[in-house]
Amino acid sequence: GRSSSPLPCWPCTVLSVLGDKSCVIRSSTDSVVQLGSSFEVFCIFNLMCTGSMYSGQGPTKQKHKALNSTTIHFKVVNITENRTYSCHCENRKDLDPCGLDISAGYLPDHPKNISCIYKIVKNESGVVVCIWNRGRDTNLRNSSALWVKGVSGSHSAGSTSYKVSDKGTELLSVNFTVSRSVELISVWVQTENPLGSANSSIINYTLSKIVMPSTPVLGKPECYSRKCIMKVEQPVRTQHLEIQYRAEKQTWTTYQDSMNSSHWSISSLEPYRLYHFRARSKFSTGLWSEWSTNIYAWTQEESPAKELDVWLASDFKHMKVYWKEMNVSVSRGKILGYELSISSFSVITNVSANERSCLVELCASCDVTVRARNSKGLSPPARVTTPKSPNNLQVTANNSNITISWTKPETAPPPTTYVVEWYPDGNKLEELRWVRLGENKNHAVISDVHPYECYDGAVYVLYNESSISWKFKGVATLESAPEAAPRVQEKVEGRNNVNITWSELDRSQRRGCITKYTIYLETMGNTKIYSTPASERTYIIKDLPPAEYRLWMSASTAAGDGPAGQKIKFFIARNVPPTGVYYQLRGCGDSCVFVPELNRKAKVHVQHKLYNCFMLDVVPDPANSKWAKEYTQDKGNMNLPLPPCSSSEPREEEKLILVNVEELPKQNSESRKPILRMSPSTRLSSETEPESVIPTTYIKSLSHDSDSSDHTHTSLDTTVDYISSHEPGNLDEEDDEEKCGEFLDMPFISNHNIFIEPLVFGGKLTLDAVKIDCSDFFQNA
């Protein structure tokens, strides 16, 4: 309180200020309270100042009340956490505030669930381990102690405490050494904190009932194919030992024996398995020890126990043999490879262990044998025979699976096995699936299928020495219209036929089983529709009239038609015959040459080529020709009849280009060189160059023996004195070529050129051998 005389207190006030403390803070309770408590906090100032109170993080200014001129107070209601309170002189910031920490927590719970075991480490003594539950967290610093009182025979020992550091965990434990002579112990737990203490109930233990041996130690097992022998080490002799083992992903199997031995043999194991082993032990009374650490070991291999599950599929050229991977209980070892043999061949094919199929040449009614091989030997042979194909099957599909049912033939012997195979349409060798069923089965439900996929397959009935099969095609669980149209190509053939080809849709675009293809042909606003089965890839439309056409296609499933494809355009042209003339070669028998219509200079080029054609390298003697002697009355100039032409249309004026055969004035027999000379009856101009190459066929030359006397054949180079002066430049310029008839119905002209291929003669050449056969013009057409 304030003194009635202010002067005596002045020095005290000064001293307080000099001590840098302006106040004292205290509470109406202790510094540790229970959570939820209510109390008051007081600030007593040592000098005249404006006092205030703060609390919490920040801190936060509280709404205090003044008790008197030097004291303020604040009431705390239902405290929920640890708090710090402080007092401040607002008008004297140079002075330190005074503060108070309040801790809030709970009284300790009574410890519960005390459990003790007696672990024997060596024959003379053991360790007692006790654990208990300390209860809820008090939010305060606690201390715990385990009290133990032992009894040896009739002697009772004093109580001993073992303190435990409380690290905030719910379970606490302590261990202590006990002599093997102690028979009974009593234990209890005491827990304390600033708010109070709590004790557990007293628990009495007979040590023989809680005794536990140390954990056994397992050595590395020595394993064979059917058993493993292992060594067990224990520091203290026990009366019971239990060993458990299991293969991967299996339950534990217990092997127990009361015989205490250091070596144990575990039998009834499977070959080529990875086994886990563990062990525990027990005295005649008390508890089982903890399990040992797991150890692992493989049993050795044996040759495969059963034959492979084998099947085959075939196309027109090959057959593919399939087999399923053996599980470890059958393979009894690591498969190193496969051996495949065919009854019609003596060669054994070795296949890699990673393969599940093998492509071989197709053989009729042959047996295929497949065997698996591991380090210990081969499996029994698995045989499969190329099946035959009868017809008796029912196939239905819903949204998720395909059901296949069949009827066993009444006259057939009892079957041994049914095999159902299925695969996506067109992908048998790549994605074949199958399942093997018992002899009494008459249906199979296939769920390993994808929606919007078309499947084919078969059911095979296997007998001892033969097999039959039923096949099915075009089955889908879900279908929709195709997503795309086929890619189509066209080719005009002949005059008015079009050959249409298209490619199969991608599997992802079919959306089920394709049932048909539709071809759309449009011309002049009219559209014709043609349908073709799904198996076809080509279609021919015949007898189309000349016009411009547009063509497109679509594909269909049972769910509907797909979109129309891209339109392509093609033309059927009118039949316009080529223009040109037949030239008759006078003096060459029934022979003619067709030459397309050319400009004037090209015609000169043609006649020049014809002229060079008959400038023979080996010139015959006309006097030796029976043909020349027979027609001496018309010597040197003979008109041949015009060959008939196939055209039925009226012909224009027909003129002939004559080939004159002249015999020069007679000279001495050594220098006389008769020649064959072509003399056109008109002259052509050579002012312009030819505009096109003349297509034609070759002229066939024949050689016949003549009954005339022998004459020496001389090259053309030695007969220049006998060549006529009718060179191409001297030909008449009139356009007066002879027509044999218009060339109307020839589909095309051969690219062989008579003007660049030499005439070949052999033997004794006479003029009756120099003939040009018109039929050869059309052999290559």
mmCIF file of N, CA and C in Angstrom, residues 578-586 590-597 606 610 642-647 651-658 696-697 736-746 749 773-775 777-778:
data_model
loop_
_atom_site.group_PDB
_atom_site.id
_atom_site.type_symbol
_atom_site.label_atom_id
_atom_site.label_comp_id
_atom_site.label_asym_id
_atom_site.label_seq_id
_atom_site.Cartn_x
_atom_site.Cartn_y
_atom_site.Cartn_z
ATOM 1 N N PRO A 578 -7.497 -44.135 -134.842
ATOM 2 C CA PRO A 578 -6.379 -43.312 -135.298
ATOM 3 C C PRO A 578 -6.470 -43.078 -136.802
ATOM 4 N N THR A 579 -5.987 -41.923 -137.235
ATOM 5 C CA THR A 579 -5.980 -41.590 -138.656
ATOM 6 C C THR A 579 -4.641 -41.944 -139.246
ATOM 7 N N GLY A 580 -4.666 -42.428 -140.468
ATOM 8 C CA GLY A 580 -3.432 -42.826 -141.132
ATOM 9 C C GLY A 580 -3.766 -43.613 -142.384
ATOM 10 N N VAL A 581 -2.782 -44.141 -143.036
ATOM 11 C CA VAL A 581 -2.989 -44.867 -144.283
ATOM 12 C C VAL A 581 -2.190 -46.141 -144.260
ATOM 13 N N TYR A 582 -2.652 -47.111 -145.081
ATOM 14 C CA TYR A 582 -1.859 -48.299 -145.417
ATOM 15 C C TYR A 582 -1.066 -47.975 -146.679
ATOM 16 N N TYR A 583 0.219 -48.185 -146.601
ATOM 17 C CA TYR A 583 1.053 -48.069 -147.805
ATOM 18 C C TYR A 583 1.312 -49.467 -148.348
ATOM 19 N N GLN A 584 0.935 -49.669 -149.666
ATOM 20 C CA GLN A 584 1.256 -50.944 -150.283
ATOM 21 C C GLN A 584 2.639 -50.853 -150.894
ATOM 22 N N LEU A 585 3.447 -51.870 -150.586
ATOM 23 C CA LEU A 585 4.803 -51.909 -151.114
ATOM 24 C C LEU A 585 4.785 -52.715 -152.411
ATOM 25 N N ARG A 586 4.854 -52.009 -153.508
ATOM 26 C CA ARG A 586 4.790 -52.697 -154.795
ATOM 27 C C ARG A 586 6.041 -53.544 -154.979
ATOM 28 N N ASP A 590 1.817 -59.705 -151.063
ATOM 29 C CA ASP A 590 0.656 -59.190 -150.332
ATOM 30 C C ASP A 590 1.133 -58.555 -149.040
ATOM 31 N N SER A 591 1.735 -57.364 -149.146
ATOM 32 C CA SER A 591 2.324 -56.725 -147.979
ATOM 33 C C SER A 591 1.889 -55.278 -147.922
ATOM 34 N N CYS A 592 1.701 -54.790 -146.693
ATOM 35 C CA CYS A 592 1.322 -53.385 -146.522
ATOM 36 C C CYS A 592 1.883 -52.877 -145.202
ATOM 37 N N VAL A 593 1.985 -51.568 -145.081
ATOM 38 C CA VAL A 593 2.493 -50.906 -143.882
ATOM 39 C C VAL A 593 1.531 -49.793 -143.517
ATOM 40 N N PHE A 594 1.117 -49.748 -142.234
ATOM 41 C CA PHE A 594 0.267 -48.646 -141.773
ATOM 42 C C PHE A 594 1.145 -47.529 -141.222
ATOM 43 N N VAL A 595 0.889 -46.313 -141.685
ATOM 44 C CA VAL A 595 1.641 -45.140 -141.219
ATOM 45 C C VAL A 595 0.634 -44.108 -140.747
ATOM 46 N N PRO A 596 0.732 -43.630 -139.489
ATOM 47 C CA PRO A 596 -0.201 -42.597 -139.024
ATOM 48 C C PRO A 596 -0.088 -41.355 -139.882
ATOM 49 N N GLU A 597 -1.139 -40.530 -139.818
ATOM 50 C CA GLU A 597 -1.175 -39.302 -140.616
ATOM 51 C C GLU A 597 -0.134 -38.329 -140.105
ATOM 52 N N VAL A 606 9.400 -40.518 -143.779
ATOM 53 C CA VAL A 606 8.933 -41.900 -143.882
ATOM 54 C C VAL A 606 9.402 -42.543 -145.168
ATOM 55 N N LEU A 610 11.768 -45.778 -145.738
ATOM 56 C CA LEU A 610 11.403 -46.933 -146.545
ATOM 57 C C LEU A 610 12.447 -47.194 -147.623
ATOM 58 N N LEU A 642 -4.348 -55.063 -153.603
ATOM 59 C CA LEU A 642 -4.488 -54.437 -152.275
ATOM 60 C C LEU A 642 -5.035 -55.452 -151.276
ATOM 61 N N PRO A 643 -4.369 -55.639 -150.120
ATOM 62 C CA PRO A 643 -4.895 -56.600 -149.132
ATOM 63 C C PRO A 643 -6.197 -56.120 -148.551
ATOM 64 N N PRO A 644 -7.044 -57.039 -148.229
ATOM 65 C CA PRO A 644 -8.344 -56.623 -147.650
ATOM 66 C C PRO A 644 -8.134 -55.988 -146.288
ATOM 67 N N CYS A 645 -8.956 -54.992 -145.944
ATOM 68 C CA CYS A 645 -8.872 -54.291 -144.656
ATOM 69 C C CYS A 645 -10.100 -54.614 -143.827
ATOM 70 N N SER A 646 -9.939 -54.490 -142.528
ATOM 71 C CA SER A 646 -11.018 -54.880 -141.614
ATOM 72 C C SER A 646 -12.068 -53.823 -141.443
ATOM 73 N N SER A 647 -11.846 -52.636 -141.949
ATOM 74 C CA SER A 647 -12.817 -51.555 -141.727
ATOM 75 C C SER A 647 -14.013 -51.739 -142.619
ATOM 76 N N ARG A 651 -13.992 -45.944 -147.639
ATOM 77 C CA ARG A 651 -12.616 -45.545 -147.727
ATOM 78 C C ARG A 651 -12.474 -44.326 -148.627
ATOM 79 N N GLU A 652 -11.452 -43.536 -148.297
ATOM 80 C CA GLU A 652 -11.148 -42.410 -149.169
ATOM 81 C C GLU A 652 -10.460 -42.939 -150.428
ATOM 82 N N GLU A 653 -10.117 -42.013 -151.283
ATOM 83 C CA GLU A 653 -9.457 -42.403 -152.540
ATOM 84 C C GLU A 653 -8.208 -43.210 -152.238
ATOM 85 N N GLU A 654 -8.084 -44.356 -152.877
ATOM 86 C CA GLU A 654 -6.997 -45.266 -152.605
ATOM 87 C C GLU A 654 -5.938 -45.114 -153.693
ATOM 88 N N LYS A 655 -4.691 -44.862 -153.261
ATOM 89 C CA LYS A 655 -3.566 -44.748 -154.169
ATOM 90 C C LYS A 655 -2.469 -45.668 -153.702
ATOM 91 N N LEU A 656 -1.641 -46.073 -154.622
ATOM 92 C CA LEU A 656 -0.581 -47.008 -154.305
ATOM 93 C C LEU A 656 0.766 -46.331 -154.436
ATOM 94 N N ILE A 657 1.640 -46.688 -153.496
ATOM 95 C CA ILE A 657 3.049 -46.344 -153.658
ATOM 96 C C ILE A 657 3.721 -47.584 -154.218
ATOM 97 N N LEU A 658 4.292 -47.468 -155.393
ATOM 98 C CA LEU A 658 4.807 -48.632 -156.100
ATOM 99 C C LEU A 658 6.261 -48.841 -155.774
ATOM 100 N N THR A 696 5.643 -48.748 -135.332
ATOM 101 C CA THR A 696 5.200 -49.824 -136.217
ATOM 102 C C THR A 696 5.815 -51.118 -135.744
ATOM 103 N N THR A 697 5.610 -52.179 -136.416
ATOM 104 C CA THR A 697 6.224 -53.459 -136.082
ATOM 105 C C THR A 697 7.360 -53.753 -137.039
ATOM 106 N N ASP A 736 0.675 -37.612 -152.499
ATOM 107 C CA ASP A 736 -0.166 -38.560 -153.209
ATOM 108 C C ASP A 736 0.128 -39.975 -152.743
ATOM 109 N N GLU A 737 0.209 -40.175 -151.380
ATOM 110 C CA GLU A 737 0.520 -41.503 -150.892
ATOM 111 C C GLU A 737 -0.641 -42.461 -151.099
ATOM 112 N N GLU A 738 -0.314 -43.745 -151.250
ATOM 113 C CA GLU A 738 -1.296 -44.787 -151.482
ATOM 114 C C GLU A 738 -1.866 -45.281 -150.167
ATOM 115 N N LYS A 739 -3.179 -45.407 -150.116
ATOM 116 C CA LYS A 739 -3.830 -45.934 -148.908
ATOM 117 C C LYS A 739 -4.211 -47.389 -149.122
ATOM 118 N N CYS A 740 -3.863 -48.189 -148.106
ATOM 119 C CA CYS A 740 -4.351 -49.563 -148.093
ATOM 120 C C CYS A 740 -5.667 -49.645 -147.349
ATOM 121 N N GLY A 741 -6.044 -48.605 -146.649
ATOM 122 C CA GLY A 741 -7.260 -48.577 -145.856
ATOM 123 C C GLY A 741 -7.009 -47.921 -144.526
ATOM 124 N N GLU A 742 -8.013 -47.358 -143.976
ATOM 125 C CA GLU A 742 -7.856 -46.712 -142.675
ATOM 126 C C GLU A 742 -7.706 -47.751 -141.569
ATOM 127 N N PHE A 743 -6.892 -47.398 -140.633
ATOM 128 C CA PHE A 743 -6.565 -48.322 -139.533
ATOM 129 C C PHE A 743 -7.549 -48.069 -138.394
ATOM 130 N N LEU A 744 -8.565 -48.967 -138.232
ATOM 131 C CA LEU A 744 -9.683 -48.626 -137.363
ATOM 132 C C LEU A 744 -9.709 -49.387 -136.060
ATOM 133 N N ASP A 745 -9.490 -50.643 -136.087
ATOM 134 C CA ASP A 745 -9.763 -51.441 -134.897
ATOM 135 C C ASP A 745 -8.516 -51.932 -134.181
ATOM 136 N N MET A 746 -7.339 -51.406 -134.516
ATOM 137 C CA MET A 746 -6.119 -51.855 -133.823
ATOM 138 C C MET A 746 -6.042 -51.179 -132.467
ATOM 139 N N ILE A 749 -0.253 -49.608 -131.469
ATOM 140 C CA ILE A 749 0.790 -49.896 -132.456
ATOM 141 C C ILE A 749 2.046 -50.291 -131.722
ATOM 142 N N ASP A 773 5.409 -59.590 -144.611
ATOM 143 C CA ASP A 773 4.145 -60.198 -144.148
ATOM 144 C C ASP A 773 3.418 -59.223 -143.244
ATOM 145 N N CYS A 774 2.242 -58.778 -143.670
ATOM 146 C CA CYS A 774 1.472 -57.811 -142.859
ATOM 147 C C CYS A 774 1.046 -58.386 -141.520
ATOM 148 N N SER A 775 0.913 -59.694 -141.432
ATOM 149 C CA SER A 775 0.420 -60.266 -140.169
ATOM 150 C C SER A 775 1.363 -59.992 -139.017
ATOM 151 N N PHE A 777 2.770 -57.326 -138.346
ATOM 152 C CA PHE A 777 2.553 -55.997 -137.781
ATOM 153 C C PHE A 777 1.703 -56.051 -136.529
ATOM 154 N N PHE A 778 0.950 -57.119 -136.396
ATOM 155 C CA PHE A 778 -0.035 -57.160 -135.314
ATOM 156 C C PHE A 778 0.285 -58.217 -134.273
#
